[in-house]
XYZ file of C-alpha atoms in Angstrom:
781
model
C -7.593 30.293 3.885
C -10.922 31.927 4.503
C -13.142 31.087 7.426
C -15.675 29.586 5.015
C -13.046 27.227 3.641
C -11.995 26.295 7.150
C -15.594 25.518 8.070
C -16.053 23.541 4.852
C -12.939 21.463 5.494
C -14.033 20.934 9.075
C -17.339 19.569 7.818
C -15.522 17.225 5.447
C -13.382 16.001 8.333
C -16.469 15.254 10.393
C -18.045 13.406 7.465
C -14.840 11.421 6.977
C -14.618 10.425 10.636
C -18.308 9.530 10.803
C -18.057 7.362 7.704
C -14.939 5.588 8.936
C -16.600 4.694 12.227
C -19.786 3.488 10.575
C -18.026 1.316 8.019
C -15.629 -0.040 10.606
C -18.614 -1.273 12.620
C -20.856 -2.529 9.817
C -18.596 -3.691 6.987
C -16.878 -6.715 8.494
C -15.041 -9.444 6.545
C -17.788 -11.930 7.407
C -20.458 -9.563 6.121
C -18.572 -8.979 2.858
C -18.292 -12.716 2.270
C -22.045 -13.140 2.698
C -22.628 -10.581 -0.045
C -20.362 -12.502 -2.411
C -22.503 -15.630 -2.176
C -25.529 -14.475 -4.161
C -25.793 -12.731 -7.568
C -27.245 -9.239 -7.288
C -26.409 -8.867 -3.595
C -26.697 -5.438 -2.039
C -26.072 -4.118 1.462
C -29.536 -2.689 2.037
C -28.945 -2.127 5.747
C -25.848 -0.017 5.091
C -27.729 1.954 2.451
C -30.558 2.756 4.807
C -28.090 3.883 7.458
C -26.330 6.078 4.876
C -29.678 7.605 3.911
C -30.487 8.318 7.549
C -27.112 10.041 7.896
C -27.849 12.135 4.806
C -25.012 10.868 2.628
C -26.947 11.174 -0.663
C -27.788 14.764 0.302
C -24.173 15.807 0.830
C -23.318 16.325 -2.819
C -26.828 16.918 -4.127
C -27.637 20.445 -5.416
C -29.403 22.713 -2.943
C -32.284 23.142 -5.402
C -33.164 19.497 -4.763
C -32.809 19.726 -0.981
C -29.151 18.767 -0.909
C -26.246 20.328 0.970
C -24.394 21.355 -2.184
C -20.980 19.974 -1.204
C -20.493 18.876 -4.804
C -17.618 16.522 -5.622
C -15.743 17.259 -2.386
C -18.384 15.550 -0.298
C -18.780 12.695 -2.766
C -15.099 11.771 -3.121
C -14.621 11.984 0.643
C -17.162 9.174 0.939
C -16.162 7.148 -2.118
C -12.525 6.939 -1.030
C -13.629 5.493 2.315
C -16.042 3.102 0.611
C -13.106 1.962 -1.502
C -10.994 1.372 1.580
C -13.661 -0.906 3.056
C -14.833 -2.423 -0.271
C -18.356 -1.317 0.576
C -20.819 -0.669 -2.256
C -23.352 2.169 -2.291
C -24.879 3.918 -5.338
C -23.621 7.385 -4.411
C -21.642 8.045 -7.590
C -24.549 7.121 -9.841
C -26.841 9.389 -7.824
C -24.464 12.324 -8.200
C -24.031 11.795 -11.942
C -27.791 11.504 -12.469
C -28.481 14.686 -10.507
C -25.794 16.509 -12.473
C -27.358 15.351 -15.735
C -30.780 16.530 -14.572
C -29.353 19.894 -13.550
C -27.758 20.396 -16.980
C -30.465 18.827 -19.109
C -31.876 22.134 -20.383
C -35.443 20.824 -20.308
C -38.261 23.295 -19.767
C -39.739 21.092 -17.073
C -37.116 19.397 -14.916
C -37.935 15.946 -13.557
C -38.013 17.471 -10.081
C -39.867 14.606 -8.458
C -37.233 12.104 -9.531
C -34.419 14.462 -8.579
C -35.794 14.973 -5.089
C -36.181 11.224 -4.612
C -32.578 10.625 -5.745
C -31.196 13.396 -3.537
C -32.986 12.137 -0.450
C -31.998 8.528 -1.039
C -35.614 7.432 -1.462
C -34.683 6.263 -4.970
C -31.534 4.366 -5.883
C -29.907 5.023 -9.266
C -27.747 2.973 -11.612
C -25.758 4.035 -14.666
C -26.590 2.003 -17.794
C -24.123 3.273 -20.389
C -22.654 0.222 -22.161
C -24.017 -2.276 -24.661
C -23.552 -6.035 -24.091
C -21.435 -6.607 -27.217
C -19.067 -3.718 -26.582
C -16.020 -3.710 -24.341
C -15.833 0.050 -24.189
C -18.231 2.940 -23.762
C -20.249 3.570 -26.951
C -20.492 6.941 -28.622
C -23.643 5.912 -30.513
C -25.378 3.186 -28.447
C -27.767 0.713 -30.026
C -30.375 1.518 -27.403
C -32.808 3.892 -29.110
C -35.171 6.580 -27.924
C -38.134 7.570 -30.097
C -41.474 9.181 -29.251
C -40.698 8.956 -25.536
C -40.103 5.173 -25.670
C -36.843 3.365 -25.004
C -35.776 0.109 -26.645
C -32.576 -1.860 -26.317
C -30.359 -3.880 -24.016
C -27.718 -2.598 -21.653
C -24.752 -4.567 -20.373
C -24.154 -5.466 -16.745
C -24.552 -2.364 -14.619
C -23.684 -1.959 -10.960
C -26.754 -1.532 -8.705
C -29.156 -2.248 -11.570
C -30.585 -5.203 -9.616
C -31.861 -2.889 -6.855
C -32.114 0.520 -8.516
C -35.362 2.434 -8.882
C -34.107 4.710 -11.672
C -31.517 4.275 -14.398
C -29.547 6.934 -16.235
C -29.321 5.437 -19.712
C -27.385 6.433 -22.818
C -29.397 6.101 -26.016
C -29.598 7.455 -29.535
C -32.530 9.420 -30.898
C -31.439 8.628 -34.466
C -29.128 11.639 -34.770
C -27.198 11.913 -31.545
C -26.445 10.289 -28.240
C -28.622 11.461 -25.380
C -29.141 10.598 -21.742
C -32.527 9.552 -20.442
C -34.043 8.745 -17.058
C -35.969 5.508 -16.794
C -38.224 4.239 -14.034
C -37.129 0.620 -13.621
C -40.382 -0.516 -11.966
C -42.489 -0.230 -15.136
C -43.678 -3.095 -17.303
C -41.332 -2.271 -20.196
C -38.204 -3.005 -18.156
C -36.680 -6.401 -17.497
C -33.664 -6.769 -15.302
C -31.637 -9.899 -14.770
C -29.188 -10.252 -11.896
C -25.930 -11.560 -13.279
C -23.492 -13.887 -11.528
C -19.950 -12.556 -11.393
C -16.707 -12.389 -9.471
C -17.902 -9.442 -7.339
C -21.528 -10.132 -6.492
C -21.849 -7.427 -3.846
C -22.444 -4.698 -6.451
C -26.078 -5.630 -7.201
C -25.127 -6.031 -10.854
C -27.780 -6.766 -13.461
C -28.403 -6.382 -17.169
C -31.348 -4.291 -18.372
C -33.721 -4.835 -21.272
C -36.075 -2.047 -22.436
C -39.138 -2.697 -24.592
C -41.161 0.448 -25.248
C -40.254 1.673 -21.790
C -41.245 5.218 -20.946
C -38.230 7.507 -20.475
C -37.527 11.143 -19.772
C -34.990 12.660 -22.202
C -32.359 14.916 -20.681
C -31.812 16.635 -23.987
C -28.801 18.815 -23.235
C -27.107 16.503 -20.748
C -23.746 15.355 -22.032
C -22.487 11.757 -22.059
C -18.847 12.866 -21.925
C -19.550 14.928 -18.829
C -21.450 12.071 -17.174
C -18.635 9.629 -17.876
C -16.009 12.127 -16.749
C -17.730 12.696 -13.419
C -18.286 8.982 -12.869
C -14.660 8.237 -13.737
C -13.342 10.933 -11.431
C -15.412 9.860 -8.433
C -14.602 6.199 -9.123
C -10.895 7.043 -9.259
C -11.063 8.130 -5.632
C -12.854 4.892 -4.764
C -10.097 2.963 -6.544
C -7.398 4.958 -4.760
C -9.045 4.206 -1.420
C -9.126 0.507 -2.206
C -5.553 0.490 -3.463
C -4.283 2.271 -0.377
C -6.078 -0.161 1.922
C -4.665 -3.135 0.006
C -1.174 -1.618 0.196
C -1.442 -1.123 3.960
C -2.762 -4.661 4.318
C 0.309 -5.950 2.465
C 2.560 -3.717 4.568
C 1.058 -4.917 7.853
C 1.310 -8.561 6.805
C 4.935 -8.019 5.769
C 5.649 -6.734 9.270
C 3.985 -9.603 11.134
C 4.805 -12.586 8.909
C 8.201 -14.093 9.743
C 10.330 -16.307 7.493
C 13.882 -17.389 8.361
C 13.363 -15.743 11.737
C 12.775 -12.257 10.346
C 9.778 -10.303 8.989
C 9.307 -10.726 5.257
C 9.161 -6.939 4.994
C 12.916 -6.915 5.468
C 13.409 -8.715 2.167
C 14.045 -6.192 -0.597
C 11.752 -7.983 -3.024
C 8.782 -7.503 -0.679
C 9.810 -4.011 0.391
C 10.213 -2.819 -3.203
C 6.943 -4.451 -4.221
C 5.062 -2.474 -1.577
C 6.973 0.714 -2.448
C 5.892 0.173 -6.065
C 2.309 0.091 -4.808
C 2.860 3.395 -3.025
C 4.186 5.460 -5.913
C 1.503 4.133 -8.268
C -1.179 5.179 -5.778
C 0.375 8.626 -5.322
C 0.593 9.111 -9.089
C -3.098 8.209 -9.412
C -3.960 10.529 -6.536
C -2.120 13.339 -8.278
C -4.136 12.814 -11.461
C -7.418 12.588 -9.534
C -6.734 15.746 -7.535
C -5.761 17.582 -10.704
C -9.023 16.538 -12.339
C -11.006 17.544 -9.252
C -9.343 20.945 -9.038
C -9.674 21.536 -12.777
C -13.370 20.662 -12.658
C -13.995 22.968 -9.716
C -12.109 25.782 -11.472
C -14.210 25.345 -14.620
C -11.141 24.465 -16.716
C -11.808 22.724 -20.016
C -8.931 20.334 -19.325
C -10.866 18.502 -16.607
C -12.197 15.818 -18.937
C -8.683 14.863 -20.043
C -7.506 14.874 -16.446
C -10.470 12.716 -15.471
C -9.536 10.161 -18.144
C -5.955 10.218 -16.855
C -7.204 9.661 -13.306
C -9.360 6.779 -14.499
C -6.403 5.035 -16.172
C -3.893 5.704 -13.398
C -6.271 4.679 -10.592
C -7.281 1.507 -12.424
C -3.637 0.547 -12.938
C -2.713 1.353 -9.335
C -5.615 -0.618 -7.839
C -5.129 -3.682 -10.000
C -1.372 -3.782 -9.399
C -1.816 -3.332 -5.651
C -4.629 -5.866 -5.322
C -2.667 -8.467 -7.269
C 0.573 -7.928 -5.382
C -1.254 -7.858 -2.052
C -2.330 -11.444 -2.716
C 1.217 -12.321 -3.798
C 2.593 -10.828 -0.557
C 0.165 -12.922 1.502
C 1.110 -16.003 -0.550
C -1.137 -19.053 -0.038
C -3.471 -17.499 2.527
C -4.132 -14.650 0.128
C -5.774 -17.022 -2.357
C -8.318 -18.435 0.083
C -11.939 -17.577 0.735
C -11.100 -16.688 4.315
C -8.441 -14.173 3.338
C -9.379 -10.481 3.077
C -7.171 -9.822 0.001
C -9.770 -11.419 -2.248
C -12.185 -8.542 -1.717
C -9.747 -5.964 -3.095
C -8.768 -8.292 -5.925
C -12.399 -8.751 -6.970
C -13.283 -5.078 -6.527
C -10.276 -3.798 -8.467
C -11.392 -5.664 -11.589
C -15.064 -4.804 -11.123
C -14.315 -1.077 -10.974
C -11.951 -1.429 -13.935
C -14.823 -2.688 -16.074
C -17.937 -0.843 -14.969
C -17.241 2.337 -16.932
C -15.645 0.646 -19.920
C -12.269 -0.857 -20.680
C -8.954 0.818 -20.033
C -8.378 0.803 -23.803
C -11.463 2.883 -24.456
C -10.430 5.326 -21.743
C -6.975 5.617 -23.257
C -8.624 6.623 -26.517
C -10.739 9.144 -24.635
C -7.599 10.572 -23.071
C -5.941 10.889 -26.492
C -9.028 12.682 -27.786
C -9.698 14.916 -24.786
C -6.089 16.089 -24.450
C -5.632 16.588 -28.211
C -2.588 14.308 -28.280
C -3.828 13.122 -31.675
C -3.415 16.656 -33.003
C -0.013 17.960 -34.148
C -0.547 21.227 -32.258
C -0.682 19.475 -28.869
C 0.604 21.600 -25.998
C 1.732 20.071 -22.713
C -0.307 21.338 -19.743
C 1.391 24.336 -18.204
C 3.190 23.708 -14.946
C 0.645 25.463 -12.787
C 1.591 27.692 -9.906
C 1.671 26.069 -6.492
C -1.754 25.851 -4.948
C -2.293 28.103 -1.991
C 0.755 30.285 -2.588
C 0.522 33.883 -1.492
C -0.021 36.873 -3.734
C 3.556 37.936 -3.004
C 4.907 34.629 -4.341
C 2.668 34.831 -7.381
C 3.949 38.316 -8.163
C 7.512 37.091 -7.635
C 6.902 34.396 -10.229
C 5.636 36.937 -12.736
C 8.648 39.201 -12.118
C 11.067 36.286 -12.518
C 9.309 35.180 -15.688
C 9.573 38.667 -17.172
C 13.246 39.016 -16.180
C 14.085 35.673 -17.755
C 12.197 36.518 -20.927
C 14.315 39.653 -21.240
C 17.740 38.143 -20.478
C 17.737 34.341 -20.866
C 17.601 34.153 -24.695
C 21.066 35.752 -24.888
C 22.544 32.818 -22.944
C 20.300 29.928 -23.964
C 19.517 27.403 -26.673
C 21.115 28.079 -30.035
C 23.536 30.585 -28.486
C 25.349 27.596 -26.937
C 25.602 25.555 -30.136
C 29.143 25.101 -31.359
C 30.765 26.422 -28.202
C 33.759 24.606 -26.784
C 33.493 23.425 -23.165
C 35.634 26.372 -22.096
C 33.465 28.852 -24.019
C 30.255 27.361 -22.619
C 31.642 27.609 -19.093
C 32.554 31.254 -19.687
C 29.011 31.900 -20.920
C 27.701 30.209 -17.787
C 29.840 32.390 -15.543
C 28.444 35.503 -17.210
C 24.899 34.215 -16.738
C 25.542 33.399 -13.079
C 27.043 36.857 -12.488
C 24.033 38.513 -14.130
C 21.681 36.553 -11.904
C 23.682 37.539 -8.848
C 23.489 41.249 -9.608
C 19.698 40.925 -9.967
C 19.172 38.862 -6.797
C 18.415 35.586 -8.604
C 21.549 33.621 -7.665
C 21.359 31.501 -4.497
C 17.992 33.092 -3.815
C 17.517 31.405 -0.438
C 20.893 32.497 0.957
C 21.537 35.732 2.881
C 22.112 38.904 0.863
C 25.215 39.751 2.922
C 27.075 36.973 1.118
C 25.608 37.696 -2.310
C 22.432 35.629 -2.099
C 18.910 36.755 -2.797
C 17.847 36.885 0.840
C 14.542 35.170 0.183
C 12.976 31.800 1.012
C 13.435 28.281 -0.270
C 10.120 28.607 -2.060
C 11.291 31.714 -3.910
C 14.316 29.719 -5.079
C 12.145 26.865 -6.280
C 9.797 29.197 -8.141
C 12.679 30.872 -9.981
C 14.252 27.476 -10.694
C 11.022 26.239 -12.221
C 10.840 29.253 -14.502
C 14.525 28.968 -15.410
C 13.982 25.381 -16.581
C 11.967 26.745 -19.505
C 15.300 27.630 -21.123
C 18.431 25.639 -21.989
C 20.790 27.775 -19.922
C 24.385 26.936 -18.856
C 23.418 26.512 -15.202
C 24.675 22.979 -14.645
C 28.149 24.100 -13.554
C 26.837 26.016 -10.540
C 23.932 23.958 -9.180
C 26.053 21.961 -6.743
C 27.859 25.099 -5.542
C 24.885 27.361 -5.004
C 21.930 25.022 -4.434
C 23.635 22.504 -2.146
C 27.096 23.270 -0.780
C 26.778 26.972 0.024
C 23.794 26.435 2.317
C 25.973 24.161 4.455
C 29.248 26.066 4.053
C 27.691 29.339 5.172
C 26.219 27.582 8.185
C 29.400 25.937 9.464
C 32.423 27.847 8.106
C 34.178 30.541 10.184
C 33.041 34.092 9.480
C 36.174 35.092 7.591
C 35.860 32.221 5.123
C 32.169 32.893 4.654
C 32.834 36.528 3.791
C 35.670 35.635 1.432
C 34.401 32.522 -0.348
C 30.611 32.784 -0.177
C 30.184 35.697 -2.623
C 32.720 34.237 -5.059
C 30.779 30.962 -5.271
C 27.401 32.651 -5.585
C 28.479 34.925 -8.471
C 30.138 32.032 -10.306
C 33.793 32.998 -9.872
C 34.483 29.824 -7.884
C 32.890 26.458 -8.647
C 32.584 23.876 -5.893
C 32.250 20.094 -6.116
C 30.740 17.641 -3.648
C 32.915 14.663 -2.738
C 30.748 12.011 -1.111
C 30.969 8.811 -3.162
C 33.895 6.383 -3.166
C 34.518 3.039 -4.886
C 33.066 1.262 -1.829
C 30.741 4.020 -0.596
C 28.001 5.101 -2.922
C 24.499 4.604 -1.597
C 26.052 3.732 1.768
C 27.539 7.143 2.534
C 28.624 6.118 6.035
C 31.039 3.575 4.509
C 33.548 6.245 3.394
C 37.197 5.195 3.703
C 38.990 8.435 2.825
C 41.123 8.943 5.956
C 41.516 12.238 7.766
C 44.301 11.951 10.331
C 44.971 14.732 12.820
C 48.392 16.317 12.221
C 50.423 19.482 12.799
C 52.559 21.020 10.064
C 54.488 24.250 10.302
C 52.859 24.869 13.678
C 49.397 24.631 12.128
C 46.936 22.080 13.483
C 45.080 20.262 10.784
C 44.358 17.006 8.997
C 46.031 14.777 6.430
C 43.658 13.349 3.845
C 44.467 10.085 2.089
C 42.208 8.058 -0.196
C 39.932 8.397 -3.182
C 36.607 9.909 -4.188
C 34.531 8.852 -7.199
C 31.733 10.216 -9.414
C 32.566 13.797 -8.454
C 30.757 16.151 -10.825
C 32.738 19.150 -12.112
C 35.810 18.420 -9.970
C 38.030 19.176 -12.987
C 36.842 22.811 -13.102
C 36.236 23.314 -9.381
C 38.213 25.671 -7.194
C 36.964 24.135 -3.949
C 35.424 20.884 -2.820
C 33.246 19.715 0.069
C 34.599 16.403 1.336
C 33.408 13.739 3.753
C 36.200 11.781 5.469
C 36.719 9.240 8.244
C 38.322 10.689 11.339
C 37.729 7.833 13.819
C 37.613 4.214 12.589
C 37.208 2.827 16.122
C 33.510 3.732 16.416
C 30.448 2.648 14.433
C 30.792 3.915 10.914
C 28.384 6.853 10.872
C 29.811 8.274 14.118
C 33.428 8.533 12.983
C 32.978 10.922 10.055
C 33.877 14.595 9.709
C 33.351 17.104 6.908
C 35.821 19.593 5.437
C 36.338 21.869 2.488
C 39.511 21.781 0.409
C 41.197 23.941 -2.191
C 41.352 21.647 -5.233
C 44.805 23.043 -6.070
C 46.281 21.785 -2.787
C 49.405 19.619 -3.360
C 48.541 15.927 -3.361
C 45.097 16.251 -5.005
C 44.801 14.641 -8.423
C 41.629 14.877 -10.535
C 41.109 12.307 -13.255
C 38.066 12.767 -15.559
C 35.799 9.796 -16.288
C 34.386 9.745 -19.791
C 30.731 8.805 -19.720
C 28.807 6.825 -22.350
C 27.839 9.841 -24.410
C 31.339 11.325 -24.228
C 30.825 13.891 -21.461
C 33.705 14.470 -19.055
C 31.710 16.086 -16.259
C 32.360 13.400 -13.602
C 35.707 12.535 -12.103
C 37.651 10.456 -9.639
C 39.714 12.444 -7.150
C 42.824 11.107 -5.374
C 44.168 12.452 -2.083
C 47.839 11.643 -1.451
C 49.009 13.015 1.910
C 46.940 16.197 1.510
C 47.282 18.568 4.474
C 44.506 21.035 5.300
C 44.243 23.298 8.359
C 41.588 22.567 10.968
C 39.953 25.887 10.068
C 38.652 24.101 6.970
C 36.631 21.666 9.033
C 32.858 22.168 8.760
C 31.020 21.106 11.886
C 32.196 19.178 14.951
C 34.717 16.355 14.733
C 33.035 12.992 14.154
C 29.657 14.685 13.534
C 30.103 14.991 9.797
C 27.465 12.407 8.950
C 24.811 14.764 10.300
C 26.262 17.632 8.248
C 26.171 15.479 5.107
C 22.565 14.536 5.793
C 21.696 18.225 6.000
C 23.143 18.683 2.545
C 21.180 15.738 1.195
C 18.022 17.292 2.636
C 18.779 20.422 0.613
C 19.186 18.194 -2.456
C 15.818 16.547 -1.761
C 14.079 19.921 -1.916
C 15.691 20.671 -5.274
C 14.544 17.278 -6.557
C 10.893 18.147 -5.963
C 10.661 20.509 -8.929
C 13.507 19.667 -11.319
C 11.808 18.210 -14.405
C 14.956 18.301 -16.528
C 15.745 14.691 -15.561
C 12.739 13.708 -17.676
C 14.626 14.480 -20.873
C 12.969 15.800 -24.019
C 9.499 17.259 -23.549
C 6.363 15.251 -24.240
C 5.127 17.670 -26.959
C 8.308 17.000 -28.953
C 7.704 13.247 -28.751
C 4.098 13.741 -29.875
C 5.230 15.866 -32.836
C 7.641 13.100 -33.799
C 4.820 10.541 -33.630
C 2.829 12.672 -36.075
C 5.750 13.004 -38.501
C 6.854 9.362 -38.387
C 5.297 6.498 -40.336
C 4.616 2.849 -39.481
C 3.752 0.780 -42.551
C 2.928 3.982 -44.381
C 0.537 5.273 -41.732
C 1.182 8.043 -39.178
C 2.759 6.526 -36.081
C 0.259 8.411 -33.926
C -2.416 5.993 -35.168
C -0.570 2.941 -33.826
C -2.097 1.569 -30.623
C 1.194 0.933 -28.826
C 2.480 4.395 -29.658
C -0.736 5.979 -28.426
C -0.536 3.951 -25.209
C 3.026 5.148 -24.559
C 2.076 8.777 -25.209
C -0.964 8.501 -22.952
C 1.183 7.043 -20.178
C 3.662 9.879 -20.584
C 0.832 12.386 -20.224
C -0.511 10.622 -17.118
C 2.903 10.595 -15.453
C 3.549 14.293 -16.100
C 0.043 15.224 -14.925
C 0.253 13.226 -11.706
C 3.783 14.381 -10.908
C 2.903 18.007 -11.409
C 0.060 17.764 -8.951
C 2.435 16.107 -6.484
C 4.779 19.028 -7.097
C 2.118 21.641 -6.415
C 1.113 19.992 -3.150
C 4.772 19.805 -2.120
C 5.165 23.532 -2.794
C 2.126 24.322 -0.678
C 3.564 22.187 2.135
C 6.928 23.929 1.961
C 5.228 27.315 2.110
C 3.480 26.170 5.267
C 6.826 25.363 6.849
C 6.847 21.602 6.311
C 9.807 19.562 5.132
C 9.441 17.837 1.755
C 8.332 14.233 1.962
C 8.889 11.446 -0.562
C 7.925 13.689 -3.504
C 11.487 13.952 -4.794
C 11.942 10.170 -4.694
C 8.687 9.546 -6.557
C 9.531 12.211 -9.131
C 13.025 10.894 -9.792
C 11.845 7.293 -9.907
C 9.197 7.959 -12.558
C 10.981 10.571 -14.662
C 14.262 8.677 -14.771
C 12.553 5.585 -16.167
C 10.367 7.607 -18.515
C 13.411 9.334 -19.982
C 14.869 6.022 -21.115
C 11.567 4.563 -22.310
C 10.434 7.623 -24.214
C 13.895 8.146 -25.659
C 13.907 4.584 -26.972
C 10.412 5.063 -28.415
C 11.533 8.214 -30.214
C 14.537 6.457 -31.753
C 12.276 3.589 -32.856
C 9.958 6.065 -34.564
C 12.925 7.456 -36.489
C 13.869 3.985 -37.676
C 17.366 3.627 -39.137
C 17.871 7.397 -38.916
C 17.465 7.131 -35.158
C 21.073 5.918 -34.972
C 22.262 9.479 -35.700
C 23.562 11.404 -32.703
C 24.078 15.131 -33.111
C 27.525 16.074 -31.730
C 26.001 19.354 -30.505
C 22.947 17.689 -28.941
C 21.509 18.222 -25.479
C 19.576 15.681 -23.413
C 16.735 18.176 -22.959
C 16.233 18.684 -26.705
C 17.712 15.616 -28.437
C 16.217 12.123 -28.075
C 19.469 10.286 -28.742
C 21.248 12.242 -26.023
C 18.325 11.755 -23.670
C 18.293 7.996 -24.215
C 22.020 7.289 -24.086
C 22.538 8.855 -20.660
C 20.924 6.630 -18.012
C 22.677 8.466 -15.171
C 19.439 10.222 -14.175
C 18.304 6.913 -12.685
C 21.558 6.484 -10.739
C 22.893 9.845 -9.600
C 21.441 10.813 -6.234
C 20.159 7.272 -5.623
C 19.358 4.296 -7.829
C 15.814 3.030 -8.310
C 16.490 0.364 -5.707
C 17.697 2.912 -3.160
C 14.651 5.093 -3.772
C 12.300 2.135 -3.373
C 14.005 1.130 -0.127
C 13.748 4.724 1.091
C 10.008 4.771 0.391
C 9.521 1.355 1.950
C 11.430 2.142 5.129
C 10.908 5.860 5.753
C 7.387 6.276 4.396
C 5.760 2.885 4.924
C 7.629 1.868 8.072
C 9.030 -1.402 6.770
C 12.173 -2.711 8.505
C 15.621 -1.937 7.177
C 17.486 -4.537 5.182
C 19.674 -6.833 7.231
C 22.629 -4.705 8.433
C 25.582 -6.846 9.552
C 27.585 -3.641 10.126
C 25.133 -2.208 12.625
C 26.698 -1.304 15.983
C 30.081 -2.669 14.814
C 33.162 -0.385 14.915
C 34.271 0.538 11.409
C 37.746 -0.943 11.802
C 36.204 -4.339 12.589
C 34.164 -4.564 9.401
């Protein structure tokens, strides 16, 4: 990062801290309630303080005396205003100044611009007509011969504004005009409402003088307003979520905090992932706008929809969490509840914004292309060049092992193809990229591995057989195994000669890994010290083709359950091991149950200290979490394929893409992919900076797993009766029936409920569920 960027971010931090302190002192619950009492209320004192601090100047162009911090300065403030439910006309000022800057007029309205930038003049946005629920493309308000006539619907800050930015038609097109609201041709009427602190009023123009901003664009004005408002909504949603979290920690029922109840914990976790999805969309829109990308308008619409949904859900469930007190005048939750709906309406209905999203992203066009999965923000030039090299290598080699090449192959033939692909990757340094070269790995970083994995996902390659071996087990095996075994077995696993399976789950130990009952009893046979394994493992992927397995077993039942576990590796051909395939819903036989009947293994096959195996297993799960950050394959068939199907299909003789419910589902799919990909890019930047991944993998799996089922069902519905067909050679990444019928993506690696509990407890700090087994020796459970 350059020094200039560091200085800029430092300035933003100072602005943030200053704003937080000011609002903490001035925006009290009692003060907010006073503003709710009277229609058209406005916090004039706070506005004057903000003007004195130069807040309107922060994002104003330098040509008008501003500091030129653009949207960065604005959204820093609006997010804090959202957190405190304070109301200041900063967004409208920014949008008006942007319209003036881009108006193309020979003589700019410099006097008005300077007054707006300095805060001497307050601005409102008057963009909707009273009879319309959405934002008009051709408003009834007309502009002719410099005079404005018409009525505008309720507009925030119109009761106190000095200038309005108004959308009007000049008979041929929609234009934006500036109007002085203190002239005789303007009538404003403060309107009572459920959030009366926004100085809302309707405006009536009768031959009012107006300044046309001839080349200013309504779409751009709405996009900017929506983007800045999204950050305000995110701030409000986050504050409401934290309010619910704090109340869940302090409120006790049945002698325990209500945050311990799963229903409350999962409710608050649902708030969290919705907010993070909205934040991802908003940051994508902000970054796209700053980069000059044409996609920013579509991203802004996505941010508008996602932030509106997140704020309304959070505000509603915050009241529900507080129960009776949340519905009272004295309770603070009401302010977020009122504000969430006010912000949802001020720029037009969510339905109109969904239509804007469909239009701006070209979803309504058959040639729609899903936004490219952009490179991680902030990555080095070396990593960028590595991506390009990997992309070129894959383009040269992957088609010979991918897609149609695999059609018609038997399981044995597909596995053989996969082994050849894995061996080719190993010779080129692309197998187990993050593992040392001395054992056959690529000798590079975790981020290099993720970058290659992302590029590899563009193809339908036979990689599934080796992911557990190379991406999870080998990192742990090469850390804990004796040197001789590492030298012998590491290279064979990395090149695909040996496949490994991971044996964690049991009939009574799935999400609760520490509950394993497979016994490992110390024993000596033929003068060799070792262990006898007895018990069962379940849901073991690829055990039927594996040469070796990583196993978690109980070595001491007399201590608390997570302290009496050890980890080993076993040769799957050892006498006493029986593998029995489990046929899944769609017919696959990739998971198994594994039985251990008096299986002896030498102590040299122990990985890690005795009774410390739980820590070793957690290390492996951490490796799995990193992989989960970028793996989009769990989302099933791509969104462009679903959109193409919607164009081909018919509902009552009309293209399905014209149906409102279909369009809503497609828009939601776009929003989820957009938000998740921004979350991904931020996670990559964090990993490059040496940080561990956070809850990104949980959020990603939670959303994509659900979307796979929902979008698969939608696709089958669009096919009608023909949707019942299931191609025997199908693949869940390319075939909707296969994608829909396999719900395991929502279960493997943690069910939705486990993920929500993880977010609630580890991210939000809510208490664990009641644990009757805590501090109790395993053999007493």
